[in-house]
Coordinates of C-alpha atoms and ligand atoms in Angstrom, one line a residue:
M1424 CA -9.3 30.7 -21.0
Y1425 CA -11.1 28.6 -24.7
G1426 CA -7.7 28.2 -27.2
F1427 CA -5.1 28.3 -25.0
T1428 CA -4.4 26.0 -22.1
G1429 CA -3.0 29.3 -20.3
N1430 CA 0.4 27.4 -19.2
L1431 CA 3.9 28.0 -20.6
L1432 CA 6.7 25.6 -19.4
R1433 CA 10.4 27.5 -17.3
V1434 CA 13.5 25.3 -18.4
D1435 CA 16.6 27.0 -16.8
L1436 CA 19.3 24.5 -17.9
T1437 CA 22.0 25.9 -15.5
S1438 CA 20.1 24.4 -12.5
A1439 CA 18.1 22.2 -13.8
K1440 CA 14.5 23.1 -12.7
I1441 CA 11.7 22.9 -14.6
T1442 CA 8.1 25.2 -13.7
R1443 CA 5.2 25.1 -15.4
E1444 CA 3.8 28.0 -15.0
K1445 CA 0.6 30.3 -15.0
I1446 CA 0.4 32.9 -18.8
P1447 CA -1.4 35.8 -18.1
E1448 CA -4.7 36.2 -19.8
D1449 CA -4.4 39.8 -20.8
Y1450 CA -0.7 38.3 -23.0
L1451 CA -2.8 35.8 -24.3
R1452 CA -5.9 38.1 -25.5
D1453 CA -3.3 41.1 -27.2
F1454 CA -0.6 39.1 -28.2
L1455 CA -2.1 35.2 -29.6
G1456 CA 0.2 32.8 -29.1
G1457 CA 3.3 32.3 -31.2
S1458 CA 5.2 35.0 -32.6
G1459 CA 3.2 37.6 -30.1
L1460 CA 3.6 35.9 -27.3
A1461 CA 7.3 35.4 -27.5
A1462 CA 7.6 38.9 -28.0
R1463 CA 5.5 39.7 -24.9
Y1464 CA 7.4 37.6 -22.8
L1465 CA 11.2 38.8 -24.2
Y1466 CA 11.1 41.7 -25.0
N1467 CA 11.0 41.4 -20.7
E1468 CA 13.1 39.1 -20.1
I1469 CA 16.7 39.4 -22.8
P1470 CA 19.0 42.0 -21.1
V1471 CA 20.2 43.9 -24.0
E1472 CA 23.4 44.9 -23.4
E1473 CA 24.9 41.0 -23.0
D1474 CA 26.2 38.8 -26.0
V1475 CA 23.5 37.0 -27.9
F1476 CA 24.9 33.4 -26.4
S1477 CA 24.7 34.7 -22.6
E1478 CA 23.1 32.3 -20.4
N1479 CA 20.3 34.8 -20.5
N1480 CA 19.3 34.7 -23.9
K1481 CA 16.7 32.8 -23.7
L1482 CA 14.3 30.4 -26.9
F1483 CA 11.0 30.7 -26.6
F1484 CA 8.9 27.9 -28.2
S1485 CA 4.9 28.6 -28.9
A1486 CA 2.2 27.1 -29.9
G1487 CA -1.3 29.5 -30.7
P1488 CA -5.0 29.8 -30.5
L1489 CA -5.6 27.5 -33.4
N1490 CA -3.5 24.6 -32.6
G1491 CA -4.2 21.3 -31.4
R1492 CA -7.3 21.0 -33.2
H1493 CA -6.5 20.4 -36.5
F1494 CA -7.3 23.6 -38.0
P1495 CA -6.2 23.6 -42.0
T1496 CA -2.8 24.3 -42.1
S1497 CA -2.0 25.0 -38.5
G1498 CA 0.9 22.6 -37.9
R1499 CA 2.5 25.6 -37.3
C1500 CA 5.1 26.4 -34.2
C1501 CA 7.2 29.4 -33.5
V1502 CA 10.2 29.7 -32.2
A1503 CA 12.0 32.8 -30.7
C1504 CA 15.3 34.6 -29.4
R1505 CA 18.0 37.5 -29.9
S1506 CA 19.2 36.1 -33.0
P1507 CA 23.1 34.7 -33.1
L1508 CA 23.3 36.4 -36.6
T1509 CA 22.1 40.0 -36.4
G1510 CA 21.9 40.2 -32.3
I1511 CA 18.4 41.2 -33.5
W1512 CA 15.3 39.6 -32.6
L1513 CA 14.4 36.7 -34.5
D1514 CA 11.0 34.4 -34.5
S1515 CA 10.4 32.1 -37.2
V1516 CA 7.7 29.1 -37.6
W1517 CA 8.6 25.8 -38.9
S1518 CA 6.1 23.3 -39.5
G1519 CA 5.4 19.5 -38.2
K1520 CA 3.2 18.0 -35.8
F1521 CA 5.0 20.1 -32.8
S1522 CA 2.5 22.3 -31.8
Y1523 CA -0.2 20.3 -32.0
N1524 CA 1.5 18.1 -29.4
L1525 CA 2.5 20.9 -27.1
K1526 CA -1.0 22.4 -26.9
R1527 CA -1.7 18.1 -26.4
A1528 CA 0.3 18.2 -23.6
G1529 CA -0.9 21.1 -21.7
L1530 CA 1.6 23.4 -23.3
D1531 CA 1.0 26.7 -24.9
A1532 CA 4.8 27.8 -25.1
I1533 CA 8.5 26.6 -22.8
I1534 CA 11.2 29.1 -22.6
I1535 CA 15.0 27.7 -22.1
E1536 CA 16.9 29.9 -20.4
G1537 CA 20.2 29.3 -18.2
K1538 CA 23.1 27.0 -20.0
S1539 CA 23.7 23.2 -19.4
P1540 CA 26.9 22.0 -18.1
Q1541 CA 26.7 18.5 -20.8
P1542 CA 24.1 18.0 -23.9
V1543 CA 20.6 17.3 -22.9
Y1544 CA 17.3 17.2 -24.9
L1545 CA 13.6 18.3 -23.1
Y1546 CA 10.9 15.3 -22.8
I1547 CA 7.6 16.3 -22.8
N1548 CA 5.2 13.3 -22.3
N1549 CA 1.6 14.4 -21.0
D1550 CA 2.7 15.8 -17.3
D1551 CA 5.7 13.4 -17.7
I1552 CA 9.0 16.0 -18.2
Q1553 CA 12.4 15.6 -17.8
L1554 CA 15.5 16.8 -18.8
K1555 CA 17.4 13.6 -20.3
D1556 CA 20.9 13.2 -21.0
A1557 CA 21.7 13.6 -25.1
S1558 CA 26.2 12.6 -24.8
K1559 CA 25.0 9.7 -27.5
I1560 CA 23.2 11.9 -29.6
W1561 CA 25.2 14.9 -29.6
G1562 CA 27.3 15.1 -33.1
K1563 CA 25.0 13.0 -34.7
V1564 CA 22.7 14.8 -37.7
V1565 CA 19.3 15.2 -37.3
S1566 CA 17.2 12.6 -38.8
E1567 CA 20.1 9.9 -36.4
T1568 CA 18.9 12.5 -33.6
V1569 CA 15.4 12.1 -33.7
L1570 CA 15.6 8.7 -35.2
N1571 CA 17.6 8.1 -31.8
I1572 CA 14.8 9.7 -29.4
F1573 CA 12.0 8.0 -30.5
D1574 CA 13.8 4.7 -29.8
E1575 CA 15.0 5.6 -26.6
C1576 CA 11.8 7.1 -25.4
G1577 CA 9.8 4.0 -27.5
H1578 CA 7.6 6.3 -28.5
T1579 CA 5.9 6.2 -32.2
R1580 CA 3.9 9.4 -31.9
G1581 CA 5.0 12.6 -30.5
S1582 CA 6.2 15.4 -32.1
C1583 CA 10.7 16.4 -31.8
C1584 CA 12.5 19.5 -33.0
A1585 CA 16.6 19.2 -32.8
I1586 CA 19.9 20.8 -33.9
G1587 CA 22.1 19.7 -35.7
P1588 CA 26.0 19.2 -36.3
A1589 CA 26.0 23.2 -37.4
G1590 CA 24.1 24.0 -34.5
E1591 CA 26.0 22.0 -32.1
K1592 CA 29.0 24.6 -33.1
L1593 CA 27.9 27.8 -33.1
V1594 CA 28.1 28.0 -36.7
K1595 CA 25.4 31.0 -36.7
L1596 CA 23.4 30.0 -40.1
A1597 CA 22.1 27.0 -38.2
N1598 CA 18.7 26.1 -38.3
I1599 CA 16.6 24.2 -35.4
M1600 CA 14.9 21.6 -37.6
G1601 CA 11.7 20.1 -36.8
D1602 CA 10.4 16.9 -37.7
T1603 CA 14.0 15.9 -38.9
T1604 CA 13.4 18.6 -42.8
R1605 CA 11.0 21.0 -41.0
A1606 CA 13.1 24.3 -40.1
A1607 CA 12.9 26.8 -37.9
G1608 CA 15.5 28.8 -39.9
R1609 CA 17.4 32.6 -40.8
G1610 CA 19.4 33.5 -38.0
G1611 CA 21.0 31.2 -36.0
A1612 CA 18.3 29.7 -33.5
G1613 CA 20.0 26.4 -34.1
A1614 CA 23.4 27.9 -32.7
L1615 CA 21.6 29.5 -29.3
M1616 CA 20.7 25.9 -28.5
G1617 CA 23.5 24.2 -29.2
S1618 CA 25.1 27.4 -26.6
K1619 CA 23.2 25.8 -24.6
K1620 CA 23.5 22.1 -24.8
L1621 CA 20.0 21.8 -25.9
K1622 CA 20.3 18.9 -27.9
A1623 CA 16.4 18.3 -29.3
I1624 CA 12.9 18.6 -27.5
F1625 CA 10.3 16.0 -28.0
V1626 CA 6.9 15.9 -26.7
Y1627 CA 4.4 14.0 -27.1
G1628 CA 0.6 15.3 -25.6
D1629 CA -2.7 13.4 -25.7
K1630 CA -5.7 16.2 -23.8
E1631 CA -7.7 17.7 -26.5
P1632 CA -7.5 21.3 -26.2
A1633 CA -10.4 23.4 -25.6
V1634 CA -12.6 25.4 -28.1
S1635 CA -16.1 27.8 -27.0
D1636 CA -17.8 26.0 -29.9
E1637 CA -17.4 22.8 -30.9
E1638 CA -19.7 22.9 -32.6
K1639 CA -18.8 25.9 -35.0
W1640 CA -15.5 25.0 -35.0
K1641 CA -16.5 21.7 -37.3
E1642 CA -17.8 24.3 -39.2
V1643 CA -15.0 27.8 -39.4
I1644 CA -12.9 24.3 -40.3
K1645 CA -14.4 23.1 -43.2
E1646 CA -15.1 27.1 -44.2
I1647 CA -11.5 27.7 -44.9
T1648 CA -10.5 24.2 -45.9
K1649 CA -13.2 24.8 -49.2
K1650 CA -11.8 28.5 -48.9
I1651 CA -8.3 27.3 -49.9
N1652 CA -9.2 24.5 -51.9
E1653 CA -10.8 26.8 -54.2
Q1654 CA -7.4 29.0 -54.7
P1655 CA -5.6 27.9 -58.0
V1656 CA -3.1 28.3 -56.0
T1657 CA -3.4 25.7 -53.6
K1658 CA -3.4 23.4 -56.4
S1659 CA -0.2 24.6 -58.2
L1660 CA 1.5 23.9 -54.9
K1661 CA -0.1 20.9 -54.5
A1662 CA 0.7 20.1 -58.1
Y1663 CA 4.3 21.4 -58.4
G1664 CA 5.4 22.7 -54.9
T1665 CA 6.5 25.4 -54.0
G1666 CA 9.6 25.4 -57.0
V1667 CA 6.7 26.2 -59.2
A1668 CA 7.3 30.4 -58.8
M1669 CA 11.3 29.3 -60.3
A1670 CA 9.5 28.2 -63.4
A1671 CA 8.1 31.9 -63.8
A1672 CA 11.0 32.8 -63.2
S1673 CA 11.9 34.3 -66.8
Q1674 CA 8.4 36.3 -66.7
T1675 CA 8.3 37.8 -63.4
G1676 CA 12.4 38.1 -63.3
D1677 CA 11.9 36.9 -59.2
A1678 CA 14.3 35.2 -58.9
P1679 CA 18.2 36.9 -58.0
T1680 CA 19.9 35.5 -60.0
K1681 CA 24.2 35.8 -59.3
N1682 CA 24.1 36.8 -56.6
W1683 CA 22.0 40.0 -57.0
K1684 CA 22.7 41.2 -61.0
L1685 CA 21.2 39.5 -63.1
G1686 CA 17.6 39.5 -64.2
T1687 CA 17.5 36.8 -66.5
W1688 CA 19.3 33.3 -67.1
D1689 CA 18.8 30.3 -69.1
G1690 CA 18.1 27.6 -65.7
Y1691 CA 15.3 28.7 -64.2
S1692 CA 13.1 26.0 -66.0
K1693 CA 15.9 23.0 -65.4
I1694 CA 15.6 23.2 -61.7
S1695 CA 11.9 24.1 -61.0
G1696 CA 9.2 22.1 -59.2
I1697 CA 7.9 21.2 -63.1
T1698 CA 11.3 19.9 -63.7
M1699 CA 11.1 18.4 -60.6
A1700 CA 8.2 16.3 -60.5
Q1701 CA 9.1 15.4 -64.3
T1702 CA 12.3 14.0 -63.2
I1703 CA 12.9 13.2 -59.7
L1704 CA 9.7 13.9 -57.4
R1705 CA 8.8 10.1 -56.3
K1706 CA 5.3 10.8 -54.0
H1707 CA 4.0 13.6 -52.0
S1708 CA 6.2 13.2 -48.7
S1709 CA 3.7 13.5 -45.2
P1710 CA 2.4 17.1 -45.8
C1711 CA 2.8 19.5 -41.7
H1712 CA 0.0 18.2 -39.5
A1713 CA -3.7 19.6 -41.5
C1714 CA -2.9 20.9 -44.3
P1715 CA -4.7 20.7 -47.6
I1716 CA -2.4 22.4 -50.0
H1717 CA 0.4 19.7 -49.5
C1718 CA 3.4 21.7 -51.0
A1719 CA 6.3 19.3 -49.2
R1720 CA 8.2 17.3 -52.1
Y1721 CA 9.4 13.9 -51.7
V1722 CA 12.5 13.1 -53.8
E1723 CA 15.0 10.3 -54.9
I1724 CA 17.9 10.6 -56.9
D1725 CA 18.8 6.9 -57.1
E1726 CA 22.8 7.0 -58.7
G1727 CA 25.7 9.4 -59.1
P1728 CA 27.5 12.0 -56.5
Y1729 CA 24.2 13.3 -55.8
A1730 CA 22.2 10.2 -55.1
M1731 CA 20.0 10.8 -51.9
K1732 CA 15.7 10.1 -51.0
G1733 CA 14.2 12.7 -48.8
E1734 CA 12.8 16.0 -49.1
G1735 CA 13.2 18.1 -51.7
P1736 CA 13.9 21.1 -52.3
E1737 CA 11.4 24.1 -51.7
Y1738 CA 11.5 27.0 -53.7
E1739 CA 13.9 29.2 -51.2
A1740 CA 16.7 26.5 -52.0
L1741 CA 16.3 26.2 -55.4
G1742 CA 16.9 29.9 -55.3
S1743 CA 19.8 29.8 -53.1
F1744 CA 21.6 26.8 -54.4
G1745 CA 20.4 27.6 -57.7
S1746 CA 19.9 30.7 -59.9
M1747 CA 22.0 32.8 -57.4
C1748 CA 25.1 30.1 -57.8
L1749 CA 24.3 30.0 -61.7
N1750 CA 24.0 26.2 -61.0
D1751 CA 20.8 23.8 -63.3
N1752 CA 21.9 20.9 -61.9
L1753 CA 18.9 20.1 -59.6
E1754 CA 19.9 17.3 -58.3
S1755 CA 23.3 18.7 -57.0
I1756 CA 20.3 21.0 -55.1
A1757 CA 18.7 18.6 -53.9
Y1758 CA 22.4 17.1 -52.1
A1759 CA 22.9 20.6 -50.8
N1760 CA 19.5 21.2 -49.6
M1761 CA 19.9 17.6 -48.0
L1762 CA 22.8 18.6 -46.6
C1763 CA 21.1 21.6 -44.4
N1764 CA 18.3 19.8 -43.2
E1765 CA 20.9 17.2 -42.1
Y1766 CA 23.8 19.1 -40.2
G1767 CA 20.8 22.2 -39.6
L1768 CA 21.9 24.8 -41.9
D1769 CA 19.8 27.9 -43.6
S1770 CA 19.7 27.2 -47.1
I1771 CA 18.6 30.5 -47.8
S1772 CA 21.4 31.9 -46.2
T1773 CA 24.1 29.2 -46.4
G1774 CA 23.7 29.2 -50.6
A1775 CA 23.4 33.2 -50.8
A1776 CA 26.8 33.0 -48.7
I1777 CA 28.2 30.6 -50.8
A1778 CA 26.9 32.7 -53.6
F1779 CA 28.7 35.8 -52.4
A1780 CA 32.3 34.2 -51.8
M1781 CA 32.1 32.6 -55.6
E1782 CA 31.8 36.1 -56.6
A1783 CA 35.0 37.3 -53.9
F1784 CA 36.2 34.5 -55.7
E1785 CA 35.6 35.7 -59.5
K1786 CA 36.8 39.2 -58.7
G1787 CA 40.5 38.0 -57.0
I1788 CA 39.6 38.6 -53.6
I1789 CA 39.6 35.3 -52.3
T1790 CA 41.6 32.2 -54.3
H1791 CA 42.3 28.6 -54.4
K1792 CA 44.4 28.9 -51.4
D1793 CA 41.6 30.0 -49.2
T1794 CA 39.4 27.4 -50.4
D1795 CA 41.3 24.9 -49.7
G1796 CA 41.8 24.3 -53.4
I1797 CA 38.5 24.6 -54.5
Q1798 CA 37.0 26.6 -57.8
L1799 CA 35.0 28.5 -56.6
T1800 CA 33.6 29.2 -60.0
W1801 CA 29.5 30.0 -61.3
G1802 CA 28.0 27.0 -61.4
N1803 CA 30.2 24.4 -59.7
T1804 CA 28.3 21.5 -58.4
E1805 CA 31.4 20.3 -56.5
A1806 CA 32.3 23.4 -54.6
I1807 CA 28.7 23.7 -53.5
V1808 CA 28.4 20.5 -51.7
A1809 CA 31.6 20.8 -50.5
L1810 CA 31.0 24.3 -49.2
V1811 CA 28.3 23.2 -47.1
K1812 CA 30.2 21.4 -45.6
K1813 CA 33.0 23.7 -44.7
I1814 CA 30.4 25.9 -43.7
A1815 CA 28.1 23.1 -41.0
K1816 CA 32.0 22.1 -39.8
Q1817 CA 33.3 25.2 -39.7
E1818 CA 36.6 23.9 -41.8
G1819 CA 38.5 27.1 -43.8
I1820 CA 36.3 29.3 -45.6
G1821 CA 33.4 27.8 -44.2
D1822 CA 33.9 29.1 -40.6
L1823 CA 33.7 32.2 -41.8
L1824 CA 31.3 32.2 -44.6
G1825 CA 29.4 30.5 -41.7
Q1826 CA 29.1 33.9 -39.9
G1827 CA 27.0 35.4 -43.1
V1828 CA 28.1 38.2 -45.6
R1829 CA 27.3 40.7 -43.7
K1830 CA 30.7 39.5 -41.2
A1831 CA 32.3 38.1 -44.4
A1832 CA 32.2 40.8 -45.7
E1833 CA 33.9 42.9 -42.8
V1834 CA 36.8 40.7 -43.0
L1835 CA 37.6 40.1 -47.0
G1836 CA 37.0 43.5 -47.1
R1837 CA 38.5 45.0 -50.5
G1838 CA 35.1 46.2 -51.8
S1839 CA 33.5 43.2 -50.4
E1840 CA 30.9 44.5 -49.0
E1841 CA 29.5 46.0 -52.3
F1842 CA 28.1 42.5 -52.8
A1843 CA 27.5 41.4 -49.9
V1844 CA 23.5 41.5 -50.0
H1845 CA 21.6 41.1 -46.7
V1846 CA 19.6 44.2 -44.7
K1847 CA 20.7 44.2 -40.9
G1848 CA 22.9 41.2 -40.8
L1849 CA 20.1 38.8 -42.8
E1850 CA 20.7 37.6 -46.0
L1851 CA 17.8 38.1 -48.5
P1852 CA 15.1 35.6 -49.3
M1853 CA 15.0 34.8 -53.0
H1854 CA 12.2 37.6 -53.8
D1855 CA 14.2 39.9 -56.2
P1856 CA 12.2 43.9 -55.4
R1857 CA 13.3 44.5 -58.3
A1858 CA 10.6 42.8 -59.1
F1859 CA 8.3 43.2 -56.5
F1860 CA 8.4 46.9 -55.4
G1861 CA 6.5 46.6 -51.9
Y1862 CA 9.5 43.4 -50.9
A1863 CA 11.5 46.8 -50.9
P1864 CA 10.4 48.6 -47.7
T1865 CA 9.0 45.1 -46.0
Y1866 CA 12.7 44.1 -46.2
A1867 CA 14.3 47.2 -45.3
T1868 CA 11.8 47.2 -41.8
S1869 CA 11.3 43.7 -40.6
P1870 CA 11.9 42.8 -36.9
R1871 CA 14.4 40.2 -38.3
G1872 CA 16.2 41.8 -41.2
A1873 CA 15.2 40.7 -44.7
C1874 CA 12.5 38.9 -44.6
H1875 CA 9.7 37.6 -46.9
L1876 CA 7.6 36.5 -44.6
H1877 CA 6.8 39.6 -42.0
G1878 CA 5.3 40.3 -45.3
Y1879 CA 4.4 38.1 -47.7
V1880 CA 3.6 40.8 -49.8
G1881 CA 4.4 38.1 -52.8
G1882 CA 1.0 36.9 -52.4
Y1883 CA -0.8 40.6 -53.1
D1884 CA 2.0 42.6 -54.8
G1885 CA 0.3 42.8 -58.7
R1886 CA -2.0 39.7 -57.8
G1887 CA -4.1 40.4 -54.2
V1888 CA -6.6 42.3 -52.5
M1889 CA -7.1 43.1 -48.8
P1890 CA -10.2 44.6 -48.2
E1891 CA -10.4 44.7 -44.9
A1892 CA -7.4 46.6 -44.8
G1893 CA -7.9 48.7 -47.4
L1894 CA -6.4 47.4 -50.3
I1895 CA -9.1 46.7 -52.5
E1896 CA -7.4 46.5 -55.9
P1897 CA -4.4 44.4 -56.9
Q1898 CA -1.5 47.7 -57.2
D1899 CA 1.0 47.2 -59.8
A1900 CA 4.4 45.5 -58.3
H1901 CA 6.1 48.4 -60.1
A1902 CA 3.8 51.1 -58.8
L1903 CA 5.6 54.5 -57.6
T1904 CA 3.1 54.6 -54.9
G1905 CA 0.8 52.2 -52.4
K1906 CA 4.1 50.0 -51.1
G1907 CA 4.6 51.7 -48.2
F1908 CA 1.0 51.3 -47.1
L1909 CA 1.2 47.1 -48.5
A1910 CA 4.2 46.7 -46.3
K1911 CA 2.0 47.6 -43.4
I1912 CA -0.6 45.7 -43.6
V1913 CA 1.3 42.6 -44.7
Q1914 CA 3.0 42.8 -41.8
D1915 CA 0.2 43.4 -39.7
Y1916 CA -1.6 40.7 -40.9
D1917 CA 1.4 38.3 -41.1
S1918 CA 1.9 38.9 -37.0
V1919 CA -0.9 37.6 -37.1
V1920 CA -0.9 35.0 -39.6
Q1921 CA 2.5 33.7 -37.7
S1922 CA 0.9 34.0 -33.8
S1923 CA -2.7 32.1 -34.7
I1924 CA -0.6 29.6 -36.2
V1925 CA -1.2 29.1 -39.4
C1926 CA 0.8 29.1 -42.9
Y1927 CA 1.5 31.7 -45.1
F1928 CA -0.4 29.7 -48.1
M1929 CA -2.9 29.7 -46.4
T1930 CA -3.3 33.9 -46.6
Y1931 CA -3.7 33.8 -50.6
G1932 CA -7.7 32.5 -50.0
V1933 CA -8.1 33.9 -46.5
G1934 CA -8.2 36.9 -45.1
P1935 CA -8.0 38.7 -42.1
G1936 CA -11.7 38.7 -41.4
D1937 CA -11.6 34.9 -42.4
L1938 CA -8.9 34.4 -39.2
A1939 CA -10.4 36.4 -37.0
K1940 CA -13.6 33.9 -36.9
A1941 CA -11.9 31.1 -36.5
L1942 CA -9.7 33.1 -33.6
S1943 CA -13.1 33.6 -31.6
V1944 CA -14.6 30.1 -32.5
A1945 CA -11.3 29.1 -30.9
T1946 CA -10.8 31.2 -27.9
G1947 CA -14.9 32.7 -26.7
I1948 CA -13.7 36.3 -27.2
H1949 CA -15.1 38.5 -30.2
Y1950 CA -12.6 39.5 -32.8
D1951 CA -13.4 40.6 -36.3
A1952 CA -11.1 41.6 -38.8
Q1953 CA -10.0 44.9 -37.5
T1954 CA -9.3 44.1 -34.6
V1955 CA -6.9 41.5 -36.0
L1956 CA -4.8 43.9 -38.0
K1957 CA -4.3 45.9 -34.1
I1958 CA -2.8 42.9 -32.4
G1959 CA -0.8 42.3 -35.9
E1960 CA 0.3 46.1 -35.2
R1961 CA 0.5 46.0 -31.5
I1962 CA 2.8 42.8 -32.4
F1963 CA 4.5 44.2 -35.3
N1964 CA 5.2 47.4 -32.8
L1965 CA 7.0 45.4 -30.2
Q1966 CA 9.1 43.2 -32.0
R1967 CA 10.1 47.1 -33.3
A1968 CA 10.4 48.3 -29.9
F1969 CA 13.0 45.2 -28.6
N1970 CA 15.0 45.9 -31.6
N1971 CA 15.2 49.8 -31.0
R1972 CA 16.2 49.2 -27.5
L1973 CA 19.3 47.0 -29.4
G1974 CA 20.3 49.8 -31.0
I1975 CA 17.9 49.8 -34.5
T1976 CA 17.1 53.4 -35.9
R1977 CA 15.9 55.0 -39.4
K1978 CA 19.9 54.6 -41.0
D1979 CA 19.3 50.4 -40.5
D1980 CA 16.3 50.2 -42.3
T1981 CA 17.4 49.9 -46.1
L1982 CA 18.7 47.7 -48.7
P1983 CA 21.8 46.7 -49.7
K1984 CA 23.0 48.7 -52.7
R1985 CA 23.0 45.3 -54.9
V1986 CA 19.6 45.1 -54.8
L1987 CA 19.6 49.4 -55.8
T1988 CA 21.7 48.9 -58.6
S1989 CA 18.7 47.5 -61.6
T1990 CA 19.6 43.7 -62.8
E1991 CA 21.6 43.1 -66.0
G1992 CA 18.7 42.2 -68.5
G1993 CA 15.5 40.8 -67.2
P1994 CA 11.8 41.1 -67.3
N1995 CA 12.8 44.2 -64.9
E1996 CA 15.7 46.2 -66.2
G1997 CA 15.6 49.8 -65.4
Y1998 CA 13.4 49.3 -63.2
V1999 CA 14.7 50.0 -59.4
P2000 CA 12.4 50.6 -56.1
N2001 CA 12.4 54.2 -54.7
L2002 CA 13.3 53.3 -51.4
E2003 CA 13.5 56.2 -49.7
E2004 CA 9.9 57.4 -51.0
Q2005 CA 8.2 54.3 -49.9
L2006 CA 9.7 54.6 -46.0
K2007 CA 8.6 58.3 -45.9
E2008 CA 4.9 56.9 -46.6
Y2009 CA 5.8 53.2 -44.6
Y2010 CA 7.0 55.5 -41.5
Q2011 CA 4.0 58.4 -41.9
L2012 CA 1.1 55.0 -42.0
R2013 CA 3.8 53.3 -38.5
G2014 CA 3.7 56.6 -36.6
W2015 CA 6.4 56.2 -36.2
E2016 CA 8.8 59.0 -35.6
E2017 CA 12.3 59.7 -38.0
D2018 CA 15.4 57.8 -35.5
G2019 CA 13.2 54.9 -36.3
K2020 CA 10.8 54.2 -32.9
P2021 CA 7.5 53.7 -32.6
S2022 CA 5.8 57.4 -31.4
K2023 CA 4.6 57.6 -27.7
E2024 CA 1.1 58.0 -29.6
K2025 CA 1.3 55.0 -31.6
L2026 CA 2.7 52.7 -28.5
R2027 CA 0.3 54.0 -26.5
E2028 CA -2.7 53.5 -28.8
L2029 CA -1.1 50.2 -29.3
G2030 CA -2.1 49.0 -25.1
L2031 CA 2.4 49.6 -25.8
D2032 CA 3.2 51.5 -22.7
F2033 CA 5.3 50.1 -20.6
V2034 CA 7.6 50.2 -24.3
I2035 CA 7.3 54.3 -23.5
G2036 CA 10.0 54.5 -20.5
D2037 CA 13.0 52.1 -22.4
L2038 CA 12.8 54.1 -25.8
Y2039 CA 12.2 57.6 -24.2
V2040 CA 14.7 58.0 -21.7
Ligands
LIG3366 S1 1.4 24.8 -47.2 FE1 3.4 23.1 -47.3 S2 4.4 25.1 -45.1 FE2 2.8 25.6 -45.8 S3 1.8 23.8 -44.3 FE3 0.5 22.7 -46.5 S4 3.0 21.7 -46.5 FE4 3.3 23.3 -44.3

């Protein structure tokens, strides 16, 4: 089958047995790769009744049909599992060269099961595939781990994803890091990898995967690259990175401030991508593979307490360690972000947990006795950096915060639940549903908890269109109707984006019809805008069914009270999303029952008949 290798590698860490399997063609045709293929496998293979750290929880690494052949922004790879943080579905897409090499090693996916008795890493050099001893690199930070593996294997090319000390210690905010600085975050996949004693996966491949038509493939790459380059947002991302959005925060009110309480702050411009470009930015770091956008940042801080060199913070980290904590010291944010990359921690959830702790400290729910003397006052840069280390090392209060704000509030009590800002256990990303109402139903229903990427509505709400899905005119960001519709179509499209796999930032200029054309040329299967949106809907509903089996119902589709309350001041003061109305519209369009399950009719329509017996007993 063109566009795919058709091969899956199954690695049983308990027995150290490695086998190669053929992937059924209908899985690839109907679910593509990445997140969709992961859902198709893991729905069947992860038992719902066991602990998340059971050896039967599995990690599924997968590329998609557009990876491996220099398609624009195709340096993306997906990892999926049942989340150690939330207990429900988790998939996470990261950038770099992993999927490029995976496809060229003749593989679409790797499934990791069981637990190794001692630390190992998986080595894939085309057909030479082995588990190697990782005891010498166990305990090392991510960059050292990757350097050691490249040295030991004698490779200069290839790609490596690895966990840091946080994953080894099973910190539930732990990431898997790709090529040292690209994060597969949100939900603790790194902790699951740590529980399996799998330190890293190295992959190198040099076999070019076939596409159905070489000439048309070159044309479609040219066409899509042109569309991406024509988008004004491409220029600003190239110049200022994703942090450019922080510069507009005073106008948009999108950046959560003081743990989602305030609507305005005088620090946004001090930590924006524009300020970064004028101060610590040195040159653009190597972008993700085949990316014409180049949003990545390389920063250097020569001296002082936050001296560092390396990948700079993107918008999410500027929000979580910056505006959320009222910290306008850009250097300290870059440093905290670097620590997250090295320890292998999710910078969104880590910063959000620190902001939560600062509010608990302000309210006297925790005191300096709980923090080993750290004065957790707003904007205290030393405290922020110290807490990142404590979370990574599970020291003192860091042990509790590393379990996420839901658990921390459960343990602390005394009203802290009121300001523990999460959905289904996942801390909200740095986009405010009071600024863009479309985020409200998106966060409430996303399969991994509050997520701006399973429905990147920020690219549409108030500004964009998707005519193929019926969004002809941009919606008003505060419109009281239509947001259920917006959430659904963007979630469906993004399910395809992360199954193809390409970067969300290309979707500003590339719609479902464009992606369908590329998928058709890659695979030789005819896809059009409607068929790809249907694939997205199928994937989204299968992930929903995965969660339904774990007990997720309509009552879990909600938002924390803090974001259903007006901000204090700012451009969105007085605006609160009408979530219940939005969800009514959303449920109706989704064809979901009142208890939150996809209806039998919807499941049949999507070819998900195999789910019906599990959900309707
Ligand atoms: S736009 Fe940024 S995150 Fe996306 S692929 Fe390009 S460099 Fe990577």
